């Protein structure tokens, strides 16, 4: 691994150890399941055993009479209490200009169930055992209906939602179809490829949980939950689901043990829990077990894609045409509509100068768990399409894959670059990352390593992926124009206390990203105060004014920028106070390294002294309010565009089909690096997840809609011996439109790695395509000349 510390101290650029880790590794984290309330009861959900069925009746008599059972509540009661449907937060316009079709999604099923595991009732017990026994005693009468599972045939199958024909939520397109078709027709060579982007099941180390508390005296509701965006949760539950008025609902997300996107969404369970707490007037707690998580957490990916890449006689890309069928599951999850459209199609230019691009996406309902954002959210899927077809084009054209990529890359002098699919890239140096990655993996010596593997009876392959992503999710104006239900700005407050300590409030949420460290570094650096004096507060709608949470690698680029703006307001107010105390003009006061200095004098004072003065009448100008606290909102002008090159080297055992990743290099451009230690950790985690998708993980249902991969025995997550020692490095071009120059790093590892690994696998096997994941059985069958077995 390359060195990760470039700056000493604790400011921007320093590899500071994460301060939050001390409580985590000593068992002192405070997670939702750790919380206890007086009079607390426990919830267990009755879930449908069928993927598609009518509910003919619910008999709860035996359950309600069971020892320790307090109540059995169902969807009809929720509706009677005015609780509404769970909304999709992003309206997608179809290619004909009409709105997408979004069916009702009751938190507890009322008349029909549409996937195995859908909640039908909630059982409340004095103990968890009592609630579970009660749930087992609830008798639900179903009329089973044909299940729609196969994505390839879903539009020609039984109707899931009666008001939606063909099970189509939308048919969406982006780009110029006519120009792309014309360019393909004139192309010297066309590479065609059919791809499967396998369904993934998020497995955060902490399962989802919720604790609902209702205050009878005040009518206040408090929901503790495992959320990546508590303010958005409160907004949706109050404004759209009608659980409680916004001013009467507080949402707190304490320590959260990972999310990877799966904890962004508004789920049935927390909705039912806070409603049930009000109904029985006692705190209600629910924590998913791992089996529930497999069934009911939103899944990720699940695309079928056909792509065509046209090149001219010199090997220049002239057109890319993509058609994708995206599995949305049984309902439109909170952001499920946007992932295969605006977060996917807009990235199909990649790092290249392809002048003509057209993409068409069919968003399809099936009787499976809803599908939504999972680490990368649309960007991994887009990168997989581009980088797999570019790799195959290089082989068909008999060009070195690195050379073909280099030939077609956008050059530094061409920025800002308007792509054919809506986005404007602000800055980058893609060739620099490619060159560094090739050097670090010793690309020139790969043929010798391949021969060495062959001498041992192994197959060796190498593959690369040159990815780009749009993250720092915003700007609000663009997002709302494209169908988002809310703006995507972020808020921050910096409060300097009289004694000189600093409390930072952010609307971003940390669930593994290290915000308590990096945000403290940013504010410490800006204000010139000790890192140890800065406390970061997040995850509580009762303490933080507003925010949109953490997803899309937006925390530092958007949330950090809001804190910079608030810090600048603090400095500006402090300048007026310092000028007053030092008897000089405001324009003559400079600020640097935590001190205000009066120009052309020997007078100066620390920002801590100014902070104390701000709370003492007479020490600040009469026209200033007392106090030393400032708020700011930040709404960027554009997305940020991290990019880089990932290269994987694999070795295959021809007798067993086992693929081993023996070498992996990731060179990324994340803009300015605030904390290289945290950045490297984020890349490591993302790459491990990407290797998991490429080689191990797949969510599978049988023809009746039963989840076949519903436990760790059946769903194979990567383990330590599945990943190599990573070589991680960076190049740097600063983002041009945020004050920190940062781009975001949380998802890149999962975006570049699947294509790199699969390019290496197909290179080793000498085949055009292997459907992910490249399991030992699948690889062995290819080595034996047997067909790959299709899985739905």
XYZ file of N, CA and C in Angstrom, residues 12-218:
621
model
N -6.444 20.081 7.474
C -6.786 19.511 6.179
C -5.560 18.837 5.574
N -5.736 17.581 5.143
C -4.648 16.813 4.553
C -3.947 15.877 5.513
N -4.267 15.962 6.804
C -3.594 15.118 7.799
C -4.325 13.782 7.962
N -3.557 12.717 8.122
C -4.119 11.387 8.318
C -4.447 11.183 9.793
N -5.492 11.862 10.245
C -5.892 11.805 11.647
C -6.700 10.540 11.890
N -6.400 9.842 12.978
C -7.193 8.669 13.340
C -8.622 9.090 13.641
N -9.580 8.263 13.260
C -10.991 8.607 13.474
C -11.293 8.661 14.967
N -11.752 9.811 15.419
C -12.017 9.972 16.851
C -13.193 9.117 17.316
N -14.169 8.834 16.410
C -15.342 8.064 16.806
C -15.035 6.587 17.025
N -13.887 6.124 16.485
C -13.580 4.699 16.572
C -13.362 4.227 17.999
N -12.933 5.122 18.862
C -12.656 4.719 20.253
C -13.901 4.126 20.900
N -15.046 4.772 20.683
C -16.260 4.227 21.320
C -16.751 2.977 20.601
N -16.519 2.891 19.302
C -16.988 1.724 18.564
C -16.206 0.463 18.939
N -14.890 0.564 18.967
C -14.091 -0.638 19.210
C -14.065 -1.044 20.675
N -14.556 -0.168 21.561
C -14.641 -0.527 22.984
C -16.054 -0.916 23.386
N -16.947 -1.030 22.393
C -18.312 -1.446 22.704
C -19.177 -0.358 23.296
N -18.791 0.901 23.127
C -19.546 2.003 23.713
C -20.340 2.800 22.683
N -20.499 2.248 21.488
C -21.384 2.893 20.526
C -22.811 2.874 21.036
N -23.599 3.807 20.553
C -24.993 3.940 21.007
C -25.903 3.763 19.793
N -26.299 2.525 19.564
C -27.126 2.187 18.420
C -28.596 2.104 18.837
N -29.484 2.102 17.858
C -30.917 2.109 18.166
C -31.307 0.942 19.057
N -30.761 -0.237 18.795
C -31.136 -1.394 19.598
C -30.613 -1.307 21.031
N -29.635 -0.410 21.283
C -29.123 -0.232 22.644
C -30.059 0.606 23.502
N -30.989 1.312 22.887
C -31.830 2.266 23.606
C -32.966 1.553 24.326
N -33.310 2.067 25.482
C -34.408 1.525 26.285
C -35.293 2.675 26.759
N -36.589 2.429 26.773
C -37.547 3.408 27.278
C -38.411 2.750 28.341
N -38.817 3.507 29.354
C -39.722 2.977 30.368
C -41.026 2.539 29.705
N -41.476 1.356 30.036
C -42.730 0.856 29.490
C -42.629 0.359 28.068
N -41.425 0.172 27.591
C -41.202 -0.228 26.203
C -41.782 -1.604 25.908
N -42.406 -1.719 24.718
C -42.884 -3.010 24.247
C -42.121 -3.361 22.960
N -42.300 -4.577 22.519
C -41.538 -5.083 21.384
C -42.473 -5.418 20.228
N -41.978 -5.186 19.022
C -42.774 -5.419 17.826
C -42.213 -6.577 17.021
N -43.105 -7.331 16.424
C -42.734 -8.367 15.465
C -43.741 -8.292 14.316
N -43.246 -8.378 13.102
C -44.114 -8.233 11.942
C -44.551 -9.591 11.407
N -45.828 -9.655 11.058
C -46.348 -10.792 10.311
C -46.076 -10.496 8.841
N -45.359 -11.395 8.172
C -44.948 -11.145 6.793
C -45.563 -12.181 5.859
N -45.791 -11.750 4.648
C -46.400 -12.649 3.667
C -45.444 -13.770 3.279
N -45.920 -15.008 3.275
C -45.093 -16.108 2.763
C -45.164 -16.211 1.240
N -46.054 -15.433 0.634
C -46.262 -15.502 -0.809
C -45.712 -14.249 -1.485
N -45.287 -14.410 -2.722
C -44.794 -13.277 -3.495
C -45.940 -12.463 -4.078
N -47.075 -13.094 -4.310
C -48.203 -12.405 -4.928
C -49.478 -13.105 -4.484
N -50.313 -12.405 -3.754
C -51.532 -13.041 -3.254
C -52.514 -11.987 -2.774
N -53.809 -12.327 -2.844
C -54.838 -11.502 -2.227
C -54.952 -11.872 -0.755
N -55.230 -10.862 0.055
C -55.483 -11.107 1.477
C -56.992 -11.245 1.650
N -57.445 -12.434 2.028
C -58.873 -12.682 2.188
C -59.344 -12.427 3.612
N -58.447 -12.486 4.553
C -58.827 -12.240 5.936
C -57.656 -12.397 6.882
N -57.722 -11.693 8.020
C -56.693 -11.796 9.057
C -57.390 -12.131 10.370
N -57.080 -13.269 10.923
C -57.661 -13.705 12.195
C -56.584 -13.575 13.272
N -56.750 -12.575 14.137
C -55.761 -12.303 15.175
C -56.229 -12.732 16.556
N -57.348 -13.456 16.637
C -57.931 -13.782 17.944
C -56.962 -14.580 18.814
N -56.354 -15.621 18.267
C -55.440 -16.443 19.071
C -54.223 -15.634 19.499
N -53.755 -14.792 18.621
C -52.587 -13.976 18.956
C -52.926 -12.979 20.050
N -54.071 -12.341 19.945
C -54.446 -11.318 20.932
C -54.692 -11.914 22.305
N -55.038 -13.181 22.365
C -55.274 -13.824 23.659
C -54.023 -14.497 24.219
N -52.946 -14.477 23.450
C -51.713 -15.125 23.903
C -51.061 -14.326 25.023
N -50.352 -15.030 25.878
C -49.700 -14.389 27.025
C -48.692 -13.346 26.550
N -48.783 -12.165 27.126
C -47.809 -11.110 26.852
C -48.061 -10.300 25.610
N -49.077 -10.674 24.819
C -49.387 -9.906 23.611
C -50.297 -8.742 23.981
N -49.915 -7.561 23.538
C -50.661 -6.344 23.869
C -51.649 -5.992 22.777
N -51.228 -6.110 21.517
C -52.110 -5.739 20.415
C -51.603 -6.348 19.123
N -52.528 -6.556 18.206
C -52.208 -6.933 16.831
C -52.857 -5.884 15.940
N -52.043 -5.177 15.173
C -52.529 -4.064 14.358
C -52.287 -4.365 12.885
N -53.194 -3.885 12.037
C -53.088 -4.199 10.615
C -53.213 -2.953 9.747
N -53.119 -3.163 8.440
C -53.118 -2.052 7.505
C -54.431 -1.301 7.427
N -55.543 -1.989 7.602
C -56.839 -1.309 7.589
C -56.944 -0.315 8.731
N -56.406 -0.692 9.892
C -56.415 0.234 11.027
C -55.517 1.431 10.752
N -54.382 1.204 10.097
C -53.513 2.323 9.736
C -54.249 3.286 8.814
N -54.921 2.740 7.813
C -55.660 3.596 6.890
C -56.761 4.356 7.614
N -57.455 3.700 8.530
C -58.520 4.361 9.281
C -57.990 5.512 10.114
N -56.727 5.395 10.553
C -56.096 6.466 11.335
C -55.494 7.550 10.445
N -55.678 7.426 9.138
C -55.206 8.463 8.221
C -53.782 8.325 7.757
N -53.138 7.207 8.076
C -51.764 6.995 7.626
C -51.781 6.626 6.152
N -50.976 7.325 5.371
C -51.023 7.171 3.929
C -50.001 6.210 3.374
N -49.842 6.282 2.074
C -48.945 5.398 1.331
C -47.516 5.907 1.397
N -46.561 4.982 1.285
C -45.154 5.363 1.228
C -44.856 5.894 -0.173
N -44.369 7.132 -0.295
C -44.212 7.729 -1.623
C -42.851 7.433 -2.244
N -42.802 7.539 -3.553
C -41.530 7.604 -4.258
C -41.160 9.072 -4.374
N -39.926 9.406 -4.044
C -39.519 10.803 -3.960
C -38.957 11.392 -5.229
N -39.024 10.658 -6.345
C -38.452 11.184 -7.583
C -39.384 10.835 -8.738
N -39.994 11.863 -9.330
C -40.919 11.666 -10.433
C -40.148 11.638 -11.756
N -40.209 10.527 -12.439
C -39.531 10.376 -13.727
C -40.548 10.592 -14.845
N -40.188 11.438 -15.801
C -41.012 11.641 -16.984
C -40.664 10.571 -18.020
N -41.689 9.972 -18.611
C -41.471 8.968 -19.641
C -41.054 9.640 -20.955
N -40.617 8.833 -21.885
C -40.132 9.388 -23.151
C -41.244 10.059 -23.951
N -42.504 9.731 -23.644
C -43.612 10.413 -24.319
C -44.080 11.645 -23.562
N -43.375 11.994 -22.477
C -43.698 13.193 -21.719
C -44.658 12.991 -20.579
N -45.244 11.813 -20.443
C -46.176 11.559 -19.349
C -45.424 11.156 -18.085
N -46.123 11.256 -16.951
C -45.525 10.876 -15.674
C -45.388 9.353 -15.576
N -44.382 8.928 -14.827
C -44.248 7.499 -14.544
C -45.473 7.017 -13.767
N -45.637 5.711 -13.704
C -46.764 5.123 -12.989
C -46.266 4.542 -11.659
N -46.836 5.069 -10.584
C -46.390 4.675 -9.239
C -47.582 4.150 -8.457
N -47.601 2.862 -8.136
C -48.750 2.292 -7.425
C -48.725 2.660 -5.945
N -49.864 2.591 -5.280
C -49.878 2.802 -3.820
C -49.009 1.771 -3.115
N -48.388 2.216 -2.018
C -47.531 1.320 -1.238
C -47.892 1.479 0.238
N -48.934 0.768 0.694
C -49.321 0.885 2.101
C -48.237 0.302 3.003
N -47.959 0.952 4.147
C -46.933 0.417 5.052
C -47.223 -1.006 5.520
N -48.496 -1.301 5.758
C -48.925 -2.676 6.023
C -49.922 -3.050 4.942
N -49.683 -4.158 4.270
C -50.529 -4.560 3.149
C -51.992 -4.660 3.587
N -52.889 -4.242 2.712
C -54.310 -4.231 3.047
C -55.067 -5.305 2.263
N -55.077 -5.200 0.974
C -55.860 -6.137 0.159
C -55.004 -7.184 -0.535
N -53.731 -6.870 -0.752
C -52.905 -7.749 -1.567
C -51.462 -7.611 -1.130
N -50.706 -8.697 -1.271
C -49.261 -8.658 -1.033
C -48.557 -8.857 -2.364
N -47.399 -8.201 -2.499
C -46.718 -8.197 -3.794
C -45.275 -8.681 -3.746
N -44.794 -9.096 -2.585
C -43.502 -9.785 -2.523
C -43.431 -10.580 -1.231
N -42.688 -11.656 -1.268
C -42.524 -12.480 -0.074
C -41.750 -11.686 0.971
N -42.345 -11.560 2.155
C -41.742 -10.763 3.213
C -42.419 -9.436 3.422
N -43.395 -9.091 2.567
C -44.112 -7.832 2.761
C -44.881 -7.877 4.078
N -44.786 -6.822 4.908
C -45.473 -6.855 6.205
C -46.985 -6.706 6.058
N -47.690 -7.523 6.829
C -49.151 -7.567 6.790
C -49.746 -7.064 8.104
N -49.062 -7.320 9.200
C -49.544 -6.895 10.515
C -48.349 -6.705 11.436
N -48.581 -5.953 12.513
C -47.550 -5.751 13.525
C -48.100 -6.237 14.856
N -47.348 -7.102 15.515
C -47.744 -7.679 16.797
C -46.879 -7.054 17.881
N -47.511 -6.574 18.937
C -46.817 -5.905 20.031
C -46.893 -6.769 21.279
N -45.729 -6.983 21.905
C -45.682 -7.823 23.087
C -44.861 -7.218 24.200
N -45.117 -7.669 25.407
C -44.348 -7.189 26.564
C -42.884 -7.602 26.451
N -42.653 -8.735 25.793
C -41.294 -9.200 25.527
C -41.180 -9.516 24.046
N -39.953 -9.648 23.584
C -39.748 -9.996 22.186
C -40.301 -11.389 21.899
N -40.115 -12.312 22.849
C -40.634 -13.662 22.664
C -42.153 -13.658 22.539
N -42.800 -12.849 23.369
C -44.263 -12.780 23.323
C -44.720 -12.245 21.973
N -44.029 -11.221 21.472
C -44.398 -10.658 20.168
C -44.196 -11.681 19.061
N -43.098 -12.421 19.122
C -42.840 -13.438 18.100
C -43.869 -14.559 18.154
N -44.188 -15.033 19.361
C -45.194 -16.092 19.478
C -46.544 -15.592 18.989
N -46.850 -14.332 19.281
C -48.099 -13.753 18.814
C -48.153 -13.688 17.297
N -47.045 -13.305 16.689
C -47.003 -13.225 15.224
C -47.222 -14.598 14.601
N -46.677 -15.622 15.230
C -46.868 -16.978 14.701
C -48.314 -17.429 14.825
N -49.064 -16.828 15.761
C -50.454 -17.236 15.985
C -51.439 -16.481 15.094
N -50.983 -15.455 14.412
C -51.873 -14.721 13.512
C -52.118 -15.572 12.267
N -53.392 -15.781 11.936
C -53.762 -16.597 10.778
C -54.231 -15.669 9.652
N -53.479 -15.649 8.574
C -53.838 -14.837 7.406
C -54.268 -15.780 6.297
N -55.460 -15.522 5.740
C -55.944 -16.335 4.623
C -55.579 -15.634 3.319
N -54.860 -16.333 2.462
C -54.407 -15.768 1.194
C -55.010 -16.529 0.025
N -55.159 -15.840 -1.094
C -55.416 -16.474 -2.375
C -54.198 -16.214 -3.251
N -53.416 -17.263 -3.452
C -52.161 -17.074 -4.171
C -52.411 -16.737 -5.632
N -51.593 -15.803 -6.161
C -51.668 -15.360 -7.549
C -50.364 -15.675 -8.255
N -50.376 -15.710 -9.593
C -49.119 -15.971 -10.313
C -48.076 -14.904 -9.989
N -46.862 -15.349 -9.748
C -45.777 -14.436 -9.398
C -44.982 -14.060 -10.642
N -44.614 -12.790 -10.728
C -43.790 -12.282 -11.828
C -42.379 -12.099 -11.283
N -41.460 -12.948 -11.717
C -40.113 -12.958 -11.152
C -39.053 -12.703 -12.213
N -39.207 -13.290 -13.364
C -38.194 -13.217 -14.414
C -38.209 -11.830 -15.049
N -37.136 -11.081 -14.879
C -37.073 -9.719 -15.405
C -37.203 -9.697 -16.926
N -36.646 -10.703 -17.576
C -36.652 -10.730 -19.040
C -38.049 -10.853 -19.625
N -38.972 -11.431 -18.884
C -40.327 -11.660 -19.406
C -41.383 -10.902 -18.610
N -40.986 -10.031 -17.695
C -41.933 -9.398 -16.773
C -42.986 -8.562 -17.481
N -42.630 -7.914 -18.597
C -43.599 -7.060 -19.281
C -44.658 -7.862 -20.018
N -44.436 -9.156 -20.180
C -45.406 -10.020 -20.863
C -46.043 -11.014 -19.907
N -45.950 -10.728 -18.614
C -46.430 -11.666 -17.598
C -47.698 -11.130 -16.927
N -48.127 -11.831 -15.886
C -49.321 -11.432 -15.142
C -49.161 -10.012 -14.607
N -50.270 -9.312 -14.493
C -50.236 -7.932 -14.016
C -50.121 -7.920 -12.492
N -49.192 -7.125 -11.992
C -49.004 -7.031 -10.542
C -49.936 -5.983 -9.950
N -49.905 -4.776 -10.500
C -50.774 -3.688 -10.041
C -51.828 -3.455 -11.120
N -53.086 -3.583 -10.758
C -54.156 -3.586 -11.758
C -54.184 -2.318 -12.605
N -53.716 -1.220 -12.051
C -53.775 0.046 -12.776
C -52.574 0.263 -13.690
N -51.641 -0.690 -13.730
C -50.405 -0.518 -14.502
C -50.266 -1.656 -15.504
N -50.387 -1.337 -16.775
C -50.302 -2.363 -17.818
C -48.845 -2.715 -18.104
N -48.639 -3.978 -18.409
C -47.306 -4.426 -18.790
C -46.280 -4.357 -17.678
N -46.721 -4.116 -16.439
C -45.810 -4.009 -15.290
C -44.721 -2.964 -15.517
N -45.031 -1.944 -16.310
C -44.056 -0.911 -16.642
C -44.310 0.347 -15.819
N -43.334 0.719 -15.011
C -43.414 1.996 -14.302
C -43.129 3.146 -15.254
N -42.171 2.939 -16.155
C -41.839 3.977 -17.131
C -40.998 3.399 -18.253
N -41.041 4.091 -19.366
C -40.076 3.921 -20.444
C -39.413 5.283 -20.626
N -38.123 5.332 -20.365
C -37.390 6.603 -20.259
C -36.240 6.594 -21.244
N -35.912 7.745 -21.778
C -34.774 7.812 -22.687
C -34.004 9.111 -22.477
N -32.766 9.075 -22.904
C -31.890 10.247 -22.832
C -30.937 10.183 -24.018
N -30.681 11.340 -24.620
C -29.775 11.405 -25.759
C -30.522 11.503 -27.075
N -29.773 11.627 -28.133
C -30.328 11.804 -29.467
C -30.361 10.454 -30.186
N -31.556 9.862 -30.253
C -31.695 8.533 -30.856
C -31.326 8.555 -32.344
N -31.836 9.541 -33.055
C -31.618 9.571 -34.505
C -30.143 9.752 -34.840
N -29.486 10.663 -34.142
C -28.065 10.895 -34.411
C -27.230 9.681 -34.042
N -27.600 8.999 -32.955
C -26.866 7.812 -32.531
C -27.049 6.684 -33.539
N -28.281 6.483 -33.993
C -28.528 5.442 -34.993
C -27.758 5.722 -36.282
N -27.732 6.978 -36.690
C -27.015 7.339 -37.920
C -25.518 7.101 -37.773
N -24.985 7.464 -36.614
C -23.553 7.274 -36.379
C -23.194 5.797 -36.336
N -24.062 4.977 -35.745
C -23.813 3.538 -35.729
C -23.868 2.958 -37.139
N -24.805 3.438 -37.924
C -24.926 2.928 -39.289
C -23.684 3.245 -40.117
N -23.027 4.358 -39.796
C -21.840 4.768 -40.547
C -20.542 4.246 -39.932
N -20.635 3.584 -38.777
C -19.435 3.134 -38.071
C -18.706 2.052 -38.865
N -17.394 2.060 -38.741
C -16.583 1.020 -39.382
C -16.741 -0.320 -38.670
N -16.893 -0.248 -37.344
C -17.006 -1.476 -36.547
C -18.007 -1.237 -35.426
N -18.809 -2.239 -35.124
C -19.754 -2.159 -34.003
C -19.502 -3.336 -33.063
N -19.288 -3.031 -31.810
C -19.177 -4.050 -30.766
C -20.520 -4.153 -30.069
N -21.037 -5.355 -29.957
C -22.328 -5.584 -29.306
C -22.125 -6.466 -28.083
N -22.889 -6.181 -27.028
C -22.702 -6.927 -25.784
C -24.001 -6.954 -24.985
N -24.341 -8.131 -24.480
C -25.471 -8.292 -23.557
C -24.912 -8.515 -22.157
N -25.430 -7.759 -21.210
C -24.871 -7.752 -19.858
C -25.955 -7.962 -18.815
N -25.569 -8.595 -17.727
C -26.424 -8.715 -16.549
C -25.724 -8.037 -15.380
N -26.420 -7.098 -14.752
C -25.906 -6.513 -13.524
C -26.699 -7.133 -12.386
N -26.056 -8.030 -11.653
C -26.747 -8.918 -10.724
C -27.365 -8.174 -9.544
N -28.474 -8.734 -9.041
C -29.155 -8.190 -7.863
C -28.271 -8.399 -6.638
N -28.149 -7.349 -5.847
C -27.364 -7.416 -4.615
C -28.264 -7.150 -3.416
N -27.913 -7.737 -2.291
C -28.676 -7.552 -1.052
C -27.757 -6.889 -0.029
N -28.046 -5.648 0.345
C -27.184 -4.963 1.311
C -27.135 -5.717 2.636
N -25.991 -5.716 3.244
C -25.837 -6.399 4.524
C -25.000 -5.541 5.462
N -25.559 -4.374 5.832
C -24.886 -3.550 6.835
C -24.742 -4.359 8.119
N -23.664 -4.112 8.841
C -23.401 -4.910 10.043
C -24.500 -4.721 11.083
N -25.116 -3.543 11.115
C -26.260 -3.308 11.999
C -27.539 -3.409 11.187
N -28.445 -4.315 11.529
C -29.714 -4.369 10.799
C -30.571 -3.149 11.112
N -31.581 -2.935 10.295
C -32.474 -1.805 10.537
C -33.204 -1.983 11.870
N -33.507 -0.850 12.504
C -34.201 -0.877 13.788
C -34.959 0.430 13.963
N -35.970 0.413 14.827
C -36.751 1.613 15.111
C -37.301 1.532 16.521
N -37.364 2.675 17.159
C -37.974 2.804 18.484
C -38.868 4.035 18.455
N -40.173 3.805 18.557
C -41.132 4.909 18.518
C -41.602 5.268 19.907
N -41.632 6.566 20.193
C -42.047 7.048 21.512
C -43.094 8.143 21.314
N -44.208 8.032 22.032
C -45.263 9.034 21.952
C -45.482 9.632 23.331
N -45.471 10.961 23.405
C -45.687 11.679 24.653
C -47.161 12.076 24.717
N -47.907 11.434 25.600
C -49.344 11.678 25.689
C -49.629 13.117 26.091
N -48.802 13.683 26.953
C -49.056 15.031 27.474
C -48.901 16.104 26.401
N -47.913 15.955 25.516
C -47.620 17.006 24.542
C -48.026 16.651 23.118
